[in-house]
Tab-separated table of C-alpha atoms in Angstrom:
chain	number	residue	atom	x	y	z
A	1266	UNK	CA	-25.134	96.627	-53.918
A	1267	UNK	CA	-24.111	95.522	-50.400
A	1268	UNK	CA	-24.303	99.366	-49.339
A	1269	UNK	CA	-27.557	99.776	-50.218
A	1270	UNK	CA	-28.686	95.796	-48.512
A	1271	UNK	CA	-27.476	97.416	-45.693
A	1272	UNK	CA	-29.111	100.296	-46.385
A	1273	UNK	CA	-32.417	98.697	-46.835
A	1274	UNK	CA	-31.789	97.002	-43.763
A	1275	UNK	CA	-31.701	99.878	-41.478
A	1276	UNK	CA	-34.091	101.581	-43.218
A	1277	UNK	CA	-36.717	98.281	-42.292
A	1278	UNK	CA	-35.739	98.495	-38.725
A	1279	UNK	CA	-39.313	100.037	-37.741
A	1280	UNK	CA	-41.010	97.716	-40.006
A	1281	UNK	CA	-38.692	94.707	-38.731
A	1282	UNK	CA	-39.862	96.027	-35.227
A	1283	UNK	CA	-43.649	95.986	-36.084
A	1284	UNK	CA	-43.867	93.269	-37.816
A	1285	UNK	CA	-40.918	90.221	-36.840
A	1286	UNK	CA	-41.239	90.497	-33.053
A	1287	UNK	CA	-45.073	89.726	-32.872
A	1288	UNK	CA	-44.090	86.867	-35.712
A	1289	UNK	CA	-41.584	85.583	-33.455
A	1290	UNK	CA	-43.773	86.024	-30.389
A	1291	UNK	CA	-46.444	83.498	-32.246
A	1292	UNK	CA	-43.914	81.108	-33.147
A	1293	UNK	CA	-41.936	80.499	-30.825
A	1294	UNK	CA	-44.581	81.114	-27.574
A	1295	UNK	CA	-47.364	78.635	-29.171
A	1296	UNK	CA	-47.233	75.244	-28.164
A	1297	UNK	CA	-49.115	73.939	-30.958
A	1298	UNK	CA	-50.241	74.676	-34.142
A	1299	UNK	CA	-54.162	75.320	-34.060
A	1300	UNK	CA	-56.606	77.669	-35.205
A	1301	UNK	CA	-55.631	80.349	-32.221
A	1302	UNK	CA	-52.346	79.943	-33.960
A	1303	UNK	CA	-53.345	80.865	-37.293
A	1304	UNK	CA	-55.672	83.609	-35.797
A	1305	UNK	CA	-52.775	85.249	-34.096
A	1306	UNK	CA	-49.967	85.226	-36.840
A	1307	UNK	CA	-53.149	86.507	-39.684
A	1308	UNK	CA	-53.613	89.841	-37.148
A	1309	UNK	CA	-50.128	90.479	-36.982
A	1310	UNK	CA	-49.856	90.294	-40.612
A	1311	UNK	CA	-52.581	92.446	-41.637
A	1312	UNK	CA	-51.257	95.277	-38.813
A	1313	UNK	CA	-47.847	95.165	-39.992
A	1314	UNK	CA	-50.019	96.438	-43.948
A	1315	UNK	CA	-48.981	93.503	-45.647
A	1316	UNK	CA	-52.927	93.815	-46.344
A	1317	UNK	CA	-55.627	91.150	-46.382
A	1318	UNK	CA	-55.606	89.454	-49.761
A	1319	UNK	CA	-52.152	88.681	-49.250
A	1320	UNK	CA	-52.442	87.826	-46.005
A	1321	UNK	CA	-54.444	85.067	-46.362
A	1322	UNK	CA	-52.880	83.874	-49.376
A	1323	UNK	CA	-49.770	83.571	-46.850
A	1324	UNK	CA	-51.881	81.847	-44.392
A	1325	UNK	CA	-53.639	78.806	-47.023
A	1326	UNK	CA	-49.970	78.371	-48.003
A	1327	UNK	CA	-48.837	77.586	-44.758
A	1328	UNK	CA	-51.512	75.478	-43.637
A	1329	UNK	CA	-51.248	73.133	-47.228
A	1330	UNK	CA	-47.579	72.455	-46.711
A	1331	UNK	CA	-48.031	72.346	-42.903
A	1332	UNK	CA	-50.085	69.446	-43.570
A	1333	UNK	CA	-47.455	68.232	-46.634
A	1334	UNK	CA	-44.815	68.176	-44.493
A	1335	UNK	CA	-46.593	67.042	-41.088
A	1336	UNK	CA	-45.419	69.477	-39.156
A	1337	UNK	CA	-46.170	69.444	-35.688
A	1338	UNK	CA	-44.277	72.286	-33.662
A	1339	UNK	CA	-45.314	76.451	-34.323
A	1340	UNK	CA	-41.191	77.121	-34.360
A	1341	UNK	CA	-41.171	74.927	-37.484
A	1342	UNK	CA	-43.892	77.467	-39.627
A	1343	UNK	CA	-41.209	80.007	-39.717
A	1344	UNK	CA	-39.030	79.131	-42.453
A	1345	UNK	CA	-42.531	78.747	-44.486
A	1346	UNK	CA	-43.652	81.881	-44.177
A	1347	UNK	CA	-40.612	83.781	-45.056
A	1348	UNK	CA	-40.443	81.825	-48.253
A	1349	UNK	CA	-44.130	82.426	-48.767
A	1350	UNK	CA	-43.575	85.812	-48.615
A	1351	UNK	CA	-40.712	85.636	-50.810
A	1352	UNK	CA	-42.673	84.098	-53.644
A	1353	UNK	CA	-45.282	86.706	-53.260
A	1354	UNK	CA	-42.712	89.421	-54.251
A	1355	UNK	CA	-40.833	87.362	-57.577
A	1356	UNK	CA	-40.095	89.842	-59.795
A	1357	UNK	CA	-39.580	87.774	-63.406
A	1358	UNK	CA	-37.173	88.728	-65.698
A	1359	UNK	CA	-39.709	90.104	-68.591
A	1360	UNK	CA	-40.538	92.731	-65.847
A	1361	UNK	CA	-37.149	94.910	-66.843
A	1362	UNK	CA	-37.588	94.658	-71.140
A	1363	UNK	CA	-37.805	98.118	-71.406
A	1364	UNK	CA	-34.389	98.263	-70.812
A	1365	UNK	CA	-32.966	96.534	-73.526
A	1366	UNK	CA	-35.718	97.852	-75.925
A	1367	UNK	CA	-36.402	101.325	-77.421
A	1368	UNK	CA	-38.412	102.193	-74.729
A	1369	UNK	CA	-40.963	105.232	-73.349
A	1370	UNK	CA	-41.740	104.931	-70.254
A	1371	UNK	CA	-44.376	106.988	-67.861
A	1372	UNK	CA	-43.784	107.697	-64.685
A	1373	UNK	CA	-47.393	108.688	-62.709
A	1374	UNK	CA	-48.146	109.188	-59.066
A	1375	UNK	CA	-49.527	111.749	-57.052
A	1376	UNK	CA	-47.686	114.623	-56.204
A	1377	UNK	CA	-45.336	114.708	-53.050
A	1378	UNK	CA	-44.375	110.920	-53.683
A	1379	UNK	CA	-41.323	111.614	-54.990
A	1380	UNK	CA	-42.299	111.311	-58.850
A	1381	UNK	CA	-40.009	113.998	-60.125
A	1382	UNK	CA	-36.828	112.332	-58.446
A	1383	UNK	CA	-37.475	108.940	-59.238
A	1384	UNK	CA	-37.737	110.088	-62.755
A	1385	UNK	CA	-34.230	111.579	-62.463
A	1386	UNK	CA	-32.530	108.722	-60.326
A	1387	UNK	CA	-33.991	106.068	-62.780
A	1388	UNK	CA	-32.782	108.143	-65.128
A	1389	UNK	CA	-29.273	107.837	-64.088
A	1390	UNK	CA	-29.450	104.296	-63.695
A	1391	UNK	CA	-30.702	103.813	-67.228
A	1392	UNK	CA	-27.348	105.835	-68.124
A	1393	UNK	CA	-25.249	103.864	-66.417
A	1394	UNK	CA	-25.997	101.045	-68.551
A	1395	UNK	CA	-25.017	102.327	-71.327
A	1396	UNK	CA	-28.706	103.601	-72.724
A	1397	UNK	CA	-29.088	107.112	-73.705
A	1398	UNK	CA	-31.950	108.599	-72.080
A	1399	UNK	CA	-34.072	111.780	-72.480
A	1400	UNK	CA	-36.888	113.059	-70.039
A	1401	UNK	CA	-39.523	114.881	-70.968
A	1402	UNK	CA	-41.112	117.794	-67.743
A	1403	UNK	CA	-44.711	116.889	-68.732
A	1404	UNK	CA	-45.676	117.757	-65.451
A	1405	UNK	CA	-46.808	121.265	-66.679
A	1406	UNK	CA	-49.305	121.880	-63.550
A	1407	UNK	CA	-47.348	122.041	-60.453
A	1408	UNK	CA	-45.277	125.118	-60.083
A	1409	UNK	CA	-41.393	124.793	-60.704
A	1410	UNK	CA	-41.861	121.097	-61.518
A	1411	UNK	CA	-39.710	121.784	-64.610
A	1412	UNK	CA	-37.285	123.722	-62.579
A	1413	UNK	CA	-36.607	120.796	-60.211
A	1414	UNK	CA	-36.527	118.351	-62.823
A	1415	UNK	CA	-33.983	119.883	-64.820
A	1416	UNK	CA	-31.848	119.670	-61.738
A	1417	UNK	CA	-32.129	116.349	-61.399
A	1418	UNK	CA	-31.680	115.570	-65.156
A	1419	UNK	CA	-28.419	117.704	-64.821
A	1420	UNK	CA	-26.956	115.278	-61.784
A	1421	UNK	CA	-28.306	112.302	-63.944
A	1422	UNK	CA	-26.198	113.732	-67.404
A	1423	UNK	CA	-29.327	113.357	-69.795
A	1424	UNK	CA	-30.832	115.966	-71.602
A	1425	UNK	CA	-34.645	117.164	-71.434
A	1426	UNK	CA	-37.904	118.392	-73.067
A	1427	UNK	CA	-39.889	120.912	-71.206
A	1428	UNK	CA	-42.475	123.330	-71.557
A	1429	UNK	CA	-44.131	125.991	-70.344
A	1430	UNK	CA	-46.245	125.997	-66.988
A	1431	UNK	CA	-49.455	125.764	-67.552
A	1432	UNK	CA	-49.283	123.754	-71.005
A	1433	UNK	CA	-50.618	121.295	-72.286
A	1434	UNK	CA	-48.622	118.623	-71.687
A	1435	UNK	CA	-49.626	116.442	-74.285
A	1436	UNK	CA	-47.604	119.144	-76.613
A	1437	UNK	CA	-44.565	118.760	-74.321
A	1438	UNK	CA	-45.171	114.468	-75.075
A	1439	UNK	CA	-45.317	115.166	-79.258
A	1440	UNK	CA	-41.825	117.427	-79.055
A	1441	UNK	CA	-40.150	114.798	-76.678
A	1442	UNK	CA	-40.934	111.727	-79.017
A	1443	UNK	CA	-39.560	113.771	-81.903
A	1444	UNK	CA	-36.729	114.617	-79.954
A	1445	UNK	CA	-36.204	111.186	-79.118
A	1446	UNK	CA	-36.556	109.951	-83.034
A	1447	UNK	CA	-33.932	112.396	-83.907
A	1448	UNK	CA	-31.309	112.145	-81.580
A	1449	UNK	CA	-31.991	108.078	-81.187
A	1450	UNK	CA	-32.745	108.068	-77.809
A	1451	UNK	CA	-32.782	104.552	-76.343
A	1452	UNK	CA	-35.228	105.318	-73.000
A	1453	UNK	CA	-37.405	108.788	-73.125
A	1454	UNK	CA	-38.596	109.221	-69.633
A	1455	UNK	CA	-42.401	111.399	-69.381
A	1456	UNK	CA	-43.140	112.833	-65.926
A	1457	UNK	CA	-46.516	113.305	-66.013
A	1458	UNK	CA	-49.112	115.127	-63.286
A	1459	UNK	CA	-50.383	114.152	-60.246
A	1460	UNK	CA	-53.893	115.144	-59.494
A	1461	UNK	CA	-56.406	112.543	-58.701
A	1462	UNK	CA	-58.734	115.104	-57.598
A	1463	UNK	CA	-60.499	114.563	-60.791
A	1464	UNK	CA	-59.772	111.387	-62.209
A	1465	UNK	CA	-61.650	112.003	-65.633
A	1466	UNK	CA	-59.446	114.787	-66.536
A	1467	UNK	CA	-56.156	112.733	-65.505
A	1468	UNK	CA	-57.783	109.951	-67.528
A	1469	UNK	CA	-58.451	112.271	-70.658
A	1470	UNK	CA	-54.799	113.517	-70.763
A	1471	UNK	CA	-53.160	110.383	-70.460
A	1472	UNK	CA	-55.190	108.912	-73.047
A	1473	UNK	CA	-54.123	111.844	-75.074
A	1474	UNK	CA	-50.835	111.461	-74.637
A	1475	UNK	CA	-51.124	107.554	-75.326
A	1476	UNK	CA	-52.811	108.552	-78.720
A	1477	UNK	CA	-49.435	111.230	-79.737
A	1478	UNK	CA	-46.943	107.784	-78.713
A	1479	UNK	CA	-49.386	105.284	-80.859
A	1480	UNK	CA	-49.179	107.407	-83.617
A	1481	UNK	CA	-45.299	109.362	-83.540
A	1482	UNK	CA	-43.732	106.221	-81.983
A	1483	UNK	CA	-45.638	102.947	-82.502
A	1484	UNK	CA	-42.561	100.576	-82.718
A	1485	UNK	CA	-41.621	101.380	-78.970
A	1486	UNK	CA	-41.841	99.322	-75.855
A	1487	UNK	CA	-44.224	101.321	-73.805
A	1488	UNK	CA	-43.825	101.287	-69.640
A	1489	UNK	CA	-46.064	102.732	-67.163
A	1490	UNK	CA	-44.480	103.183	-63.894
A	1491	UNK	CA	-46.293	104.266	-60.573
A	1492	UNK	CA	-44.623	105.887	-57.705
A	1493	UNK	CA	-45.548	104.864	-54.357
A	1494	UNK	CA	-44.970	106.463	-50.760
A	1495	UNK	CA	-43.810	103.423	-48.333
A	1496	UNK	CA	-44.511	105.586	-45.492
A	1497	UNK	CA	-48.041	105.876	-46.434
A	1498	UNK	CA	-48.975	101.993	-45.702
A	1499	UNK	CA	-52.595	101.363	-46.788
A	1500	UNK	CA	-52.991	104.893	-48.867
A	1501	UNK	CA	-50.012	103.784	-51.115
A	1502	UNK	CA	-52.288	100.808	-52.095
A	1503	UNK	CA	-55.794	103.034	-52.380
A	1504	UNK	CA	-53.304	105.653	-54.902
A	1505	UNK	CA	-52.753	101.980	-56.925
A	1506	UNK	CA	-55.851	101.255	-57.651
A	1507	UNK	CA	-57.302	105.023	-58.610
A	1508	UNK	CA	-54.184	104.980	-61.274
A	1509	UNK	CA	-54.999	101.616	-62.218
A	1510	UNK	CA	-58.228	102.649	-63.684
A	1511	UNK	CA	-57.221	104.671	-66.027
A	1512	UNK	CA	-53.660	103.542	-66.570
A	1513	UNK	CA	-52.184	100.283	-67.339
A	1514	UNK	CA	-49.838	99.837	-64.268
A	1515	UNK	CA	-46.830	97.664	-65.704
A	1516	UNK	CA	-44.462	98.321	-62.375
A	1517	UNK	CA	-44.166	99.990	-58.897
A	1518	UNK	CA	-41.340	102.309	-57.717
A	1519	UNK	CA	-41.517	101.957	-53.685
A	1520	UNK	CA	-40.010	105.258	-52.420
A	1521	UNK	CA	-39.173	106.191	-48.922
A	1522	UNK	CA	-38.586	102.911	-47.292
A	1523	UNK	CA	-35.599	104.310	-44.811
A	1524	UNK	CA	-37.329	104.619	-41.953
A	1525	UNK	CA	-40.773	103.493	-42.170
A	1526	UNK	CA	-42.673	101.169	-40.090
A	1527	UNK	CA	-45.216	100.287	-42.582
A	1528	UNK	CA	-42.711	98.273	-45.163
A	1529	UNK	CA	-44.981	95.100	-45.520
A	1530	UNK	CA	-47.073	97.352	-47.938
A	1531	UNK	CA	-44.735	96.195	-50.910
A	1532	UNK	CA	-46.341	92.759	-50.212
A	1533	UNK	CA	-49.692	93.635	-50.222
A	1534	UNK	CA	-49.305	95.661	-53.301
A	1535	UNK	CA	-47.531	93.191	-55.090
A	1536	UNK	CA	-50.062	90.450	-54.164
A	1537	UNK	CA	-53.352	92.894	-54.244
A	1538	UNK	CA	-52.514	94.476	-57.721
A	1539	UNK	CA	-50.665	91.830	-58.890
A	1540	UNK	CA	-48.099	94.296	-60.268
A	1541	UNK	CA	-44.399	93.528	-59.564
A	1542	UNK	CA	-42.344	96.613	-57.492
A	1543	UNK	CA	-39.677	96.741	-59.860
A	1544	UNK	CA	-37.785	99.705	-57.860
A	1545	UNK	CA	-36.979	100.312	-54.519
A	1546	UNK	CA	-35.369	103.859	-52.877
A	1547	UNK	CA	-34.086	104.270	-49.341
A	1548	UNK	CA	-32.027	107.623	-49.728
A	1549	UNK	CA	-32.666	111.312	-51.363
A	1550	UNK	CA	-29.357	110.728	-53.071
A	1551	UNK	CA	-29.372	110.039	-56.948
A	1552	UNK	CA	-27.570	106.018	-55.980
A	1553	UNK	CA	-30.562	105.386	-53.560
A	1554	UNK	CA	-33.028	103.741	-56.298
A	1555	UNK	CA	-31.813	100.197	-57.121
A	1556	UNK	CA	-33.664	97.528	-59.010
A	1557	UNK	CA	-36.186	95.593	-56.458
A	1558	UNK	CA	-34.473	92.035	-55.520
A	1559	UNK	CA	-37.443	89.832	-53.198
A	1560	UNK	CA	-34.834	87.818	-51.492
A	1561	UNK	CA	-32.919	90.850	-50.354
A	1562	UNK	CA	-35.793	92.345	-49.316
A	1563	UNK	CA	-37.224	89.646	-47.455
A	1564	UNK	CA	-33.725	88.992	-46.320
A	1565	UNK	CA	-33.648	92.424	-44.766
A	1566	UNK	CA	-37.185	92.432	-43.388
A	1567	UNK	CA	-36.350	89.449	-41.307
A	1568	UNK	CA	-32.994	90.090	-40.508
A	1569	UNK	CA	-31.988	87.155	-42.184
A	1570	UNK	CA	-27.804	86.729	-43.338
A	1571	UNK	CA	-27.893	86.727	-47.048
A	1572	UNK	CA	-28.256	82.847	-48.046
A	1573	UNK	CA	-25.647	83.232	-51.392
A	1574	UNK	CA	-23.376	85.198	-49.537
A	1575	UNK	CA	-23.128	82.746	-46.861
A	1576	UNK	CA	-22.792	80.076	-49.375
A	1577	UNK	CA	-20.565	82.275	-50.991
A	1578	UNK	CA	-18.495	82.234	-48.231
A	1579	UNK	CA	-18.478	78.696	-47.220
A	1580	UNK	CA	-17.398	78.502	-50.510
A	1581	UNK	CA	-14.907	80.200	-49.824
A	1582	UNK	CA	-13.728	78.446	-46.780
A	1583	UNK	CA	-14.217	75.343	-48.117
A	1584	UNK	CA	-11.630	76.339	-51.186
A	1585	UNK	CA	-9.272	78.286	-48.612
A	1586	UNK	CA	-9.343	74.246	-46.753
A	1587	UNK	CA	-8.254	72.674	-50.118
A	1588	UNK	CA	-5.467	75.222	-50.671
A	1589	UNK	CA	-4.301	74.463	-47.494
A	1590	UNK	CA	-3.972	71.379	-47.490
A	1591	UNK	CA	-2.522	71.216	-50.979
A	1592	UNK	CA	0.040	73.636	-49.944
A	1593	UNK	CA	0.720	71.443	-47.132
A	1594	UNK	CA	1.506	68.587	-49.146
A	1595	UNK	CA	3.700	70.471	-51.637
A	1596	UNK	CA	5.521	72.094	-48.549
A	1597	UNK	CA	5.891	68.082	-47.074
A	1598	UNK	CA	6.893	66.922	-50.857
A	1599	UNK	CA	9.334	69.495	-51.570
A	1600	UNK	CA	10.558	69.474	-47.651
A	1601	UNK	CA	11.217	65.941	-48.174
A	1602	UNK	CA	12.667	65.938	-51.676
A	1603	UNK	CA	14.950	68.658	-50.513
A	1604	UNK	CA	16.009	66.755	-47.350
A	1605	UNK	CA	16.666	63.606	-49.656
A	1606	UNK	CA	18.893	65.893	-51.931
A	1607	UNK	CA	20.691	67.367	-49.157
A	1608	UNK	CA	21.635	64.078	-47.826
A	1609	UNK	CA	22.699	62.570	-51.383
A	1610	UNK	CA	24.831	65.984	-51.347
A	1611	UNK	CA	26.010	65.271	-47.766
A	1612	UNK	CA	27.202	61.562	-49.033
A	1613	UNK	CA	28.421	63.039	-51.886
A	1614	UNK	CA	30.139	65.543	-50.045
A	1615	UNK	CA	31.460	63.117	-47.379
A	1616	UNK	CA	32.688	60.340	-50.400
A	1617	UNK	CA	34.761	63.271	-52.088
A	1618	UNK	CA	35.927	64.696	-48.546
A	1619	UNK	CA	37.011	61.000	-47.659
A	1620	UNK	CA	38.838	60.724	-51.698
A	1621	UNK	CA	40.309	64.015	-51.106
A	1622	UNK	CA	41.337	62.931	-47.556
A	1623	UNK	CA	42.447	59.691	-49.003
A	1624	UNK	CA	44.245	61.553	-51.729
A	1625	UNK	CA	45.924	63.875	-49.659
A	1626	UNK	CA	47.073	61.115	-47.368
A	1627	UNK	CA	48.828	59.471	-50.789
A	1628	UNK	CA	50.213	62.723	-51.913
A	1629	UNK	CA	51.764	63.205	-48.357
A	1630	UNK	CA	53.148	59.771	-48.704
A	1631	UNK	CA	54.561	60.527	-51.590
A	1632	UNK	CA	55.769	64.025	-50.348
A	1633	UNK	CA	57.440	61.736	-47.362
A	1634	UNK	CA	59.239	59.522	-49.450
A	1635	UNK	CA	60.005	62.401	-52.039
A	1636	UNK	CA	61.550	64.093	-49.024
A	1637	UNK	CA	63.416	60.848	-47.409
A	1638	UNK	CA	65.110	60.539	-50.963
A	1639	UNK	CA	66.105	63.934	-51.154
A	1640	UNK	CA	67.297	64.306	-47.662
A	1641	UNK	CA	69.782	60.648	-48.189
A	1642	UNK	CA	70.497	62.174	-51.344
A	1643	UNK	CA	71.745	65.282	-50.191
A	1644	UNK	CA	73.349	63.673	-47.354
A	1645	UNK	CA	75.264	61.597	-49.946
A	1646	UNK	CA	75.866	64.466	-52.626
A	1647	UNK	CA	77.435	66.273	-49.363
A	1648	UNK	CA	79.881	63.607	-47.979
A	1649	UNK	CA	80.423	62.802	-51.802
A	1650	UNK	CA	81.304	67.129	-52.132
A	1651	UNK	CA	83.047	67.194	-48.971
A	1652	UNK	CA	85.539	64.260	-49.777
A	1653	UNK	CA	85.954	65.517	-53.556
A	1654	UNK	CA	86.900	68.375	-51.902
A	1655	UNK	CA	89.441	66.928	-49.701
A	1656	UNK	CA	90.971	65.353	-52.307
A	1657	UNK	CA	91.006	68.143	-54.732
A	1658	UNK	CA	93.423	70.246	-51.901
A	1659	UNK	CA	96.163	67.556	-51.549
A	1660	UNK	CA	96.093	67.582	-55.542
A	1661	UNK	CA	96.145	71.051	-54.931
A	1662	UNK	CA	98.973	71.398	-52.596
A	1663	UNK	CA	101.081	68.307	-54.500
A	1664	UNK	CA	100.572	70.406	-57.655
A	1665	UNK	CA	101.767	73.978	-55.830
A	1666	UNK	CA	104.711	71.839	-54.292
A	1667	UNK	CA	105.776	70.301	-57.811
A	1668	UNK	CA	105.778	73.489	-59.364
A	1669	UNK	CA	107.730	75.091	-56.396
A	1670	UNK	CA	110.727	76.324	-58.050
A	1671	UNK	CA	114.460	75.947	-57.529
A	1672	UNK	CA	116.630	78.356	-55.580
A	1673	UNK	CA	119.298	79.137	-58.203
A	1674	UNK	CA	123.138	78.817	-57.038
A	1675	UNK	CA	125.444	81.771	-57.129
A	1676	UNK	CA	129.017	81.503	-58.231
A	1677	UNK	CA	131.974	83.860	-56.856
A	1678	UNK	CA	134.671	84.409	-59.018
């Protein structure tokens, strides 16, 4: 979704252009708030097509909560007329049923709007929630209307119901609601034609084709969808009201609003018709429809930062601050706890170092005295072996003269 905001966002540059700068020019170059005031900011309004009704619906507004709020400087109107606009363009939540319900749905508008793809990108959008979806080409006038929509239901991945040119397309409706019985299509998808040219025909054939739905598939939630040209301005709002008289417009699909300067016409449809634009395109790709959102849009027309993401992302910040600082105290805590270990190790360390030292001194002591009485005990074992010795060699020698023996005397006869 923030693709296509920014999408959207480009594509209202011309509009921002043509309509926000003269705004801006009134508000902030007034010096008070009068009826030239009022005068000024109602033109600019009405020339940027956000049309007259709604225009001076906008305008009432601003003057009851001017005097509500007793405002006294132009600058200060600002903020109340962007959420004026704003709560022209609610879309309630009842305006998307048809997507949770068993659903047909007609999509009407004349031709060149871009009918036939908006039935195919809605299509795929449908899809990608899970319904399954079938479109019926009841567009049987225009030549190769089928043709192109079958392309488009082939990108989308849904299947569909034609006919042949030139039928009537009210036999193309009865074969696509059967269809759609059969297979249990959640969403079946009619294009129908666009001529205005002769509004009593158009009228007879979609009451026709209303009267084969009533009767083959009463129990469904029935949808009638207009496509609009943004680039057309005042024209889109004149092709409203023809349809509206012989249709009962439940939603608009705004199409082409990349690059148009006349974007304030959602407002004035919205507020004219009071029917809610319940789509929005900006592309010729198949993602370029998205559901219509009135904050983003006004968001985008006045260039003005998304208000939940920036909450989102002081939010954000503000959490990121709390982290920070509770990782700061655990750092501190365990910093501390581990310095206060250390040291209890360190005077652990030192106590045993100064027992071992202490021990080691004793054991040397010992050692020292172990090695005094061996030395004086050696010394006396040696003078003790040295006069044993002695002694034993004069025992020796007396023995070795005692057992000298006697020369024997000879005797001549």
């Amino acid at each position: 979704m923030a693709g296509f905001f920014s999408r959207l966002k480009e594509g209202l540059n011309k509009t921002r252009d043509n309509i926000v700068a003269g705004i801006d020019a009134v508000f902030y170059g007034a010096s008070e708030i009068d009826d030239d005031f009022y005068e000024e900011l109602e033109e600019i309004l009405i020339m940027g097509d956000i049309g007259v009704n709604a225009t001076n619906d906008i305008i009432e507004r601003m003057k009851d909560e001017v005097k509500k709020r007793h405002l006294r400087h132009p600058s200060e109107c600002k903020e109340l007329l962007v959420e004026s606009i704003r709560e022209q363009m609610r879309v309630e939540e009842t305006a998307y049923d048809f997507e949770k319900k068993q659903s047909v749905i007609f999509i009407i508008g004349v031709n060149g709007v871009g009918k036939t793809t908006s039935v195919g990108k809605l299509a795929s959008i449908l899809k990608g929630q899970g319904r399954k979806v079938l479109i019926a080409a009841a567009d049987t006038f225009r030549a190769a209307a089928g043709d192109q929509l079958a392309e488009w239901a082939h990108r989308a991945g849904v299947d569909m119901i034609g006919g042949a040119e030139g039928a009537d397309p009210a036999s193309v409706i009865y074969d696509a609601v059967n269809a759609a019985k059969a297979r249990k299509v959640d969403v079946l998808i009619c294009d129908t034609a666009g001529r205005l040219h002769n509004k009593k025909n158009l009228m007879e054939e979609l009451k026709k084709m209303n009267r084969i739905i009533d009767r083959e598939f009463p129990d469904a939630h029935r949808e009638n969808l207009i496509v609009l040209d943004g680039t057309t301005g005042q024209n889109a709002l004149s092709q409203a009201r023809e349809f509206g008289e012989v249709a009962d417009l439940t939603g608009i699909i705004l199409t082409k609003m990349d690059g148009t300067a006349k974007g304030g016409i959602a407002v004035a449809i919205q507020s004219e018709l009071n029917v809610p634009v319940k789509y929005i395109g900006v592309g010729e790709t198949i993602e370029d429809l998205q559901k219509f959102h009135a904050d983003e849009f006004v968001n985008a027309l006045f260039d003005i930062e998304d208000e939940e993401a920036a909450k989102a992302q002081k939010a954000a910040e503000s959490d990121t601050d709390v982290i920070n600082e509770a990782a700061v105290d655990v750092v501190e805590k365990v910093a501390g706890e581990t310095v206060k270990n250390d040291t209890d190790v360190i005077s652990e360390s030192e106590t045993e170092q100064g027992n071992a030292e202490h021990m080691a001194e004793n054991d040397t002591n010992v050692i020292n005295e172990d090695a005094e009485g061996v030395s004086v005990s050696n010394e006396t074992d040696a003078g003790t072996a040295d006069n044993t010795e002695e002694e034993q060699t004069a025992k020796d020698n007396e023995t070795v003269t005692e057992e000298k023996p006697k020369k024997k005397k000879w005797l001549f006869w």
